[in-house]
Amino acid sequence: MGGVTVALSFNGNIVNTQPLKKEMEDNFKDFIYNCDSDLVCHKFLLGYKQSKDIVAAAKGVMESLDGAFSVTGITGNGEFFAFKDPHGIKPLCAGHDPNTKTLAFSSETVSLDMNSFVRDFELNPGELAIATKDGFKRIQVIENPKHAFCAFEFAYFARPDSIFNGKYVYEIREQFGRNTVKEYQDVVKECDIIMSVPETGDDSAMGVHEASGLRWERCSRRHRYVTERAFILLNAERYSTIDKKINILGSKVAGKSVIITEDSIVRGDTTKVIIEKMRQAGAKKVYVFVTFPRIIGPCFYGIDMSSYGQLVGSRHNAEEIAKIIGADGVCYQSIEALVEATGKKTDELCLACITGKYPTPCAQKIADAMKRRFQQGYEEKGRIYENEEIQP
Ligand code: SF4
């Protein structure tokens, strides 16, 4: 565009896609929308072309996009930069290699570790970091008192060997496990062993084991070569994938009352298949300890759960979910315990999918409109929040 070039990468999801698409079509005659990166990149390019200033271009993006965006990029002049949305929904950290004097930005610290980079800092919400031939600068472009780091990163999405808030993610997940023991003492007393949903429930199983003294029986094993994620597959395919992927060593659960640890229940399919297998093997009782509280609403910020219909927790309480998946009980960690274990405060986290309170205004309007339509029986298909009739 007029000799100005920028390459940009982006982690997150944009909510107010319709007005942005229109703005880009008006400004770029060959604009084609394939994904949200096109919107972020063109919005940045537009601002950069007008101002020739990275700070102004990043500010324009931060002020006009509703959603989650952690962005890294480089201009045709060799200016290397990274910035985070004003709520700081997605992680983004910086590090350097002292030998080669190379700077790196990454969503998670694990990639800095694996590439032998020194971890330097996590970008603040609304912050921009720029490296040019003149040096390195950190600039707080937008001050926003309401931060909203995704709570689901702690429970499910982030790698266990990444560091958030000064702790390895797996350590926080172990604390989640200890919390569930404290919250469900009566259930713990009834049970003989713990088993995890491999590998998503492993870290919390360690915490449950430590706090309860129950043996963590490693009798659920994952097929190392079936790598599809059941989370994002279609129904029949999902069922058979889970069936192939997870093996239960029946003799270890026969006649026993078992706690299964799991990080979250989205559709409930994975846990249902596992419990079916345990029942066939003769398990006496099965309780599911779930570290992420009941998911009641969709996520518009980049986690693939975009409608109310696909979430078993949007229509059913814990007792009903237990019946649906064949468990004797579903024991969710409370929101308060989860927040405390993260080391953050409630108003520093996004808890939208478990509270219904979305940190960004467009997402809240869309969630409310979708909920009304869902309750009236409209069919939800795919990312319906991007449809024109839903967008405010
Ligand atoms: S809605 Fe849930 S999954 Fe999405 S960003 Fe917020 S906490 Fe994370």
mmCIF file of N, CA, C and O in Angstrom, residues 3 61 147 159 207 304 328:
data_model
loop_
_atom_site.group_PDB
_atom_site.id
_atom_site.type_symbol
_atom_site.label_atom_id
_atom_site.label_comp_id
_atom_site.label_asym_id
_atom_site.label_seq_id
_atom_site.Cartn_x
_atom_site.Cartn_y
_atom_site.Cartn_z
ATOM 1 N N GLY A 3 3.788 1.866 -0.964
ATOM 2 C CA GLY A 3 5.175 1.707 -0.541
ATOM 3 C C GLY A 3 5.352 1.411 0.937
ATOM 4 O O GLY A 3 6.466 1.191 1.388
ATOM 5 N N VAL A 61 -5.442 0.574 16.467
ATOM 6 C CA VAL A 61 -5.916 -0.817 16.561
ATOM 7 C C VAL A 61 -6.555 -1.050 17.927
ATOM 8 O O VAL A 61 -7.669 -1.591 18.034
ATOM 9 N N HIS A 147 -8.446 -5.139 33.696
ATOM 10 C CA HIS A 147 -7.736 -6.156 32.926
ATOM 11 C C HIS A 147 -8.575 -7.430 32.880
ATOM 12 O O HIS A 147 -9.475 -7.620 33.704
ATOM 13 N N ARG A 159 0.402 -24.133 27.993
ATOM 14 C CA ARG A 159 1.262 -25.285 28.268
ATOM 15 C C ARG A 159 1.591 -25.313 29.752
ATOM 16 O O ARG A 159 1.827 -24.271 30.354
ATOM 17 N N GLY A 207 -2.428 -32.738 42.616
ATOM 18 C CA GLY A 207 -2.909 -31.925 43.736
ATOM 19 C C GLY A 207 -3.947 -32.661 44.564
ATOM 20 O O GLY A 207 -3.922 -32.624 45.808
ATOM 21 N N ASP A 304 -12.199 -22.206 21.094
ATOM 22 C CA ASP A 304 -13.188 -22.701 20.146
ATOM 23 C C ASP A 304 -14.444 -23.244 20.842
ATOM 24 O O ASP A 304 -14.686 -24.449 20.873
ATOM 25 N N ASP A 328 -21.576 -40.281 39.138
ATOM 26 C CA ASP A 328 -22.331 -40.176 40.392
ATOM 27 C C ASP A 328 -22.325 -38.738 40.902
ATOM 28 O O ASP A 328 -23.167 -38.374 41.718
#
